[in-house]
Amino acid sequence: MADHDKERFLMLAEAAVGAYAYVAGLLADLPVPIVLPDLVQAVDGEPTECLMALSRARKLIEDEPIEEDHKRAYEHMVLEWFAAYEILALTKMAGPAPWRLDVVEYALNRLVSWIEMIEDGDLGDSQS
C-alpha cells in the first residue's frame, strides 16, 4: 500500500473500531440491553466473536419493545458497520484500491447518519 493509502486505511480502521464501540453503547441502551464483546481486545486476536455477536444482535433487535422504524434504523446501522468492516478486510487482503477506501468511508458516513437519526428520534417510514 502506498503511504497515503496506508494512512487512510488506518484512519478508517480506527473509525470503524470507534463506530463499533458507539454501536455497542446504543445497543446496550435498548430497553432489553444487547451487550457486545469489546472489539478493541479482539483486534489483536480474532474478531470472530464480535462479528457473531453483532450478527446475533440484528436478530435480537426484532424482539425489542420499540417501534418498527426504530428497529429498522438499528438494523441499518449494524449493516452499515458490517459493510465498512467487510471492505476493510477485503482491502487488507486484496490490496489498495482508492474506491475500496471510498466505499468504507461512505458506509461509515451512512452509519453516522443512522446513529444521528436514532439519537435525535428523527425516524419515519421513509427511512425504513
CSV table of C-alpha atoms in Angstrom, one decimal:
chain,number,residue,atom,x,y,z
A,1,MET,CA,0.0,0.0,0.0
A,2,ALA,CA,1.2,3.5,-0.8
A,3,ASP,CA,1.9,5.6,2.3
A,4,HIS,CA,-1.2,7.8,1.8
A,5,ASP,CA,-3.4,4.7,1.2
A,6,LYS,CA,-2.0,3.1,4.3
A,7,GLU,CA,-2.6,6.2,6.4
A,8,ARG,CA,-6.2,6.4,5.1
A,9,PHE,CA,-6.7,2.7,5.7
A,10,LEU,CA,-5.5,3.0,9.3
A,11,MET,CA,-7.7,6.1,9.9
A,12,LEU,CA,-10.8,4.3,8.5
A,13,ALA,CA,-10.0,1.2,10.5
A,14,GLU,CA,-9.7,3.3,13.7
A,15,ALA,CA,-13.0,5.0,12.8
A,16,ALA,CA,-14.6,1.5,12.3
A,17,VAL,CA,-13.4,0.4,15.7
A,18,GLY,CA,-14.8,3.6,17.3
A,19,ALA,CA,-18.1,3.1,15.5
A,20,TYR,CA,-18.3,-0.4,16.8
A,21,ALA,CA,-17.9,0.9,20.3
A,22,TYR,CA,-20.6,3.5,19.7
A,23,VAL,CA,-23.0,1.0,18.2
A,24,ALA,CA,-22.3,-1.3,21.2
A,25,GLY,CA,-23.3,1.6,23.5
A,26,LEU,CA,-26.5,2.2,21.6
A,27,LEU,CA,-27.4,-1.5,21.7
A,28,ALA,CA,-26.7,-1.6,25.4
A,29,ASP,CA,-29.1,1.3,26.0
A,30,LEU,CA,-32.1,-0.5,24.4
A,31,PRO,CA,-35.0,-1.5,26.6
A,32,VAL,CA,-33.7,-5.0,26.6
A,33,PRO,CA,-29.9,-4.4,26.5
A,34,ILE,CA,-27.9,-6.1,23.9
A,35,VAL,CA,-24.3,-6.5,25.1
A,36,LEU,CA,-21.4,-6.9,22.6
A,37,PRO,CA,-17.9,-8.0,23.4
A,38,ASP,CA,-15.1,-5.4,23.3
A,39,LEU,CA,-13.7,-5.2,19.7
A,40,VAL,CA,-10.5,-3.5,20.9
A,41,GLN,CA,-9.5,-6.5,22.9
A,42,ALA,CA,-10.3,-8.8,20.0
A,43,VAL,CA,-8.4,-6.8,17.3
A,44,ASP,CA,-5.1,-8.3,18.4
A,45,GLY,CA,-6.7,-11.8,18.2
A,46,GLU,CA,-9.6,-12.9,16.1
A,47,PRO,CA,-12.7,-10.6,16.0
A,48,THR,CA,-15.0,-13.6,15.1
A,49,GLU,CA,-16.8,-13.4,18.5
A,50,CYS,CA,-17.6,-9.8,18.0
A,51,LEU,CA,-18.8,-10.3,14.5
A,52,MET,CA,-21.0,-13.2,15.5
A,53,ALA,CA,-22.4,-11.2,18.5
A,54,LEU,CA,-23.2,-8.2,16.2
A,55,SER,CA,-24.9,-10.6,13.8
A,56,ARG,CA,-27.0,-12.1,16.6
A,57,ALA,CA,-27.8,-8.5,17.7
A,58,ARG,CA,-29.6,-8.0,14.4
A,59,LYS,CA,-32.0,-10.8,15.2
A,60,LEU,CA,-32.4,-9.6,18.8
A,61,ILE,CA,-33.4,-6.1,17.7
A,62,GLU,CA,-36.6,-7.7,16.2
A,63,ASP,CA,-37.7,-8.6,19.7
A,64,GLU,CA,-37.1,-5.2,21.3
A,65,PRO,CA,-40.2,-3.3,22.6
A,66,ILE,CA,-39.6,-0.4,20.3
A,67,GLU,CA,-41.3,1.0,17.2
A,68,GLU,CA,-40.7,-0.7,13.9
A,69,ASP,CA,-39.0,2.4,12.4
A,70,HIS,CA,-36.5,2.3,15.3
A,71,LYS,CA,-35.9,-1.4,14.7
A,72,ARG,CA,-35.1,-0.7,11.1
A,73,ALA,CA,-32.8,2.1,12.0
A,74,TYR,CA,-30.8,-0.1,14.4
A,75,GLU,CA,-30.7,-2.8,11.8
A,76,HIS,CA,-29.4,-0.5,9.1
A,77,MET,CA,-26.9,1.0,11.5
A,78,VAL,CA,-25.5,-2.5,12.1
A,79,LEU,CA,-25.5,-3.4,8.4
A,80,GLU,CA,-23.5,-0.2,7.6
A,81,TRP,CA,-20.9,-1.2,10.2
A,82,PHE,CA,-20.7,-4.7,8.6
A,83,ALA,CA,-20.3,-3.1,5.1
A,84,ALA,CA,-17.4,-0.9,6.3
A,85,TYR,CA,-15.7,-3.9,8.1
A,86,GLU,CA,-16.0,-6.2,5.2
A,87,ILE,CA,-14.4,-3.8,2.7
A,88,LEU,CA,-11.6,-3.0,5.2
A,89,ALA,CA,-11.0,-6.8,5.5
A,90,LEU,CA,-11.0,-7.0,1.7
A,91,THR,CA,-8.7,-4.1,1.3
A,92,LYS,CA,-6.2,-5.7,3.8
A,93,MET,CA,-6.3,-9.0,1.8
A,94,ALA,CA,-6.6,-7.8,-1.8
A,95,GLY,CA,-4.5,-4.6,-1.6
A,96,PRO,CA,-5.2,-1.0,-2.1
A,97,ALA,CA,-7.7,0.5,-4.4
A,98,PRO,CA,-8.9,4.0,-3.7
A,99,TRP,CA,-12.5,3.1,-4.4
A,100,ARG,CA,-12.4,0.5,-1.7
A,101,LEU,CA,-11.4,3.1,0.8
A,102,ASP,CA,-14.1,5.4,-0.6
A,103,VAL,CA,-16.7,2.6,0.0
A,104,VAL,CA,-15.6,2.2,3.6
A,105,GLU,CA,-15.8,6.0,4.2
A,106,TYR,CA,-19.3,6.1,2.6
A,107,ALA,CA,-20.5,3.2,4.7
A,108,LEU,CA,-19.2,4.9,7.9
A,109,ASN,CA,-20.9,8.2,6.9
A,110,ARG,CA,-24.2,6.3,6.4
A,111,LEU,CA,-23.7,4.6,9.8
A,112,VAL,CA,-23.2,8.0,11.4
A,113,SER,CA,-26.4,9.3,9.8
A,114,TRP,CA,-28.3,6.3,11.3
A,115,ILE,CA,-26.8,7.0,14.7
A,116,GLU,CA,-27.8,10.6,14.5
A,117,MET,CA,-31.4,9.7,13.5
A,118,ILE,CA,-31.6,7.2,16.3
A,119,GLU,CA,-30.3,9.7,18.8
A,120,ASP,CA,-32.5,12.6,17.6
A,121,GLY,CA,-35.5,10.4,17.2
A,122,ASP,CA,-35.7,11.6,13.6
A,123,LEU,CA,-37.2,8.5,12.2
A,124,GLY,CA,-40.1,7.7,10.0
A,125,ASP,CA,-41.3,5.3,7.4
A,126,SER,CA,-39.2,6.9,4.7
A,127,GLN,CA,-36.0,5.6,6.2
A,128,SER,CA,-37.2,2.0,6.7
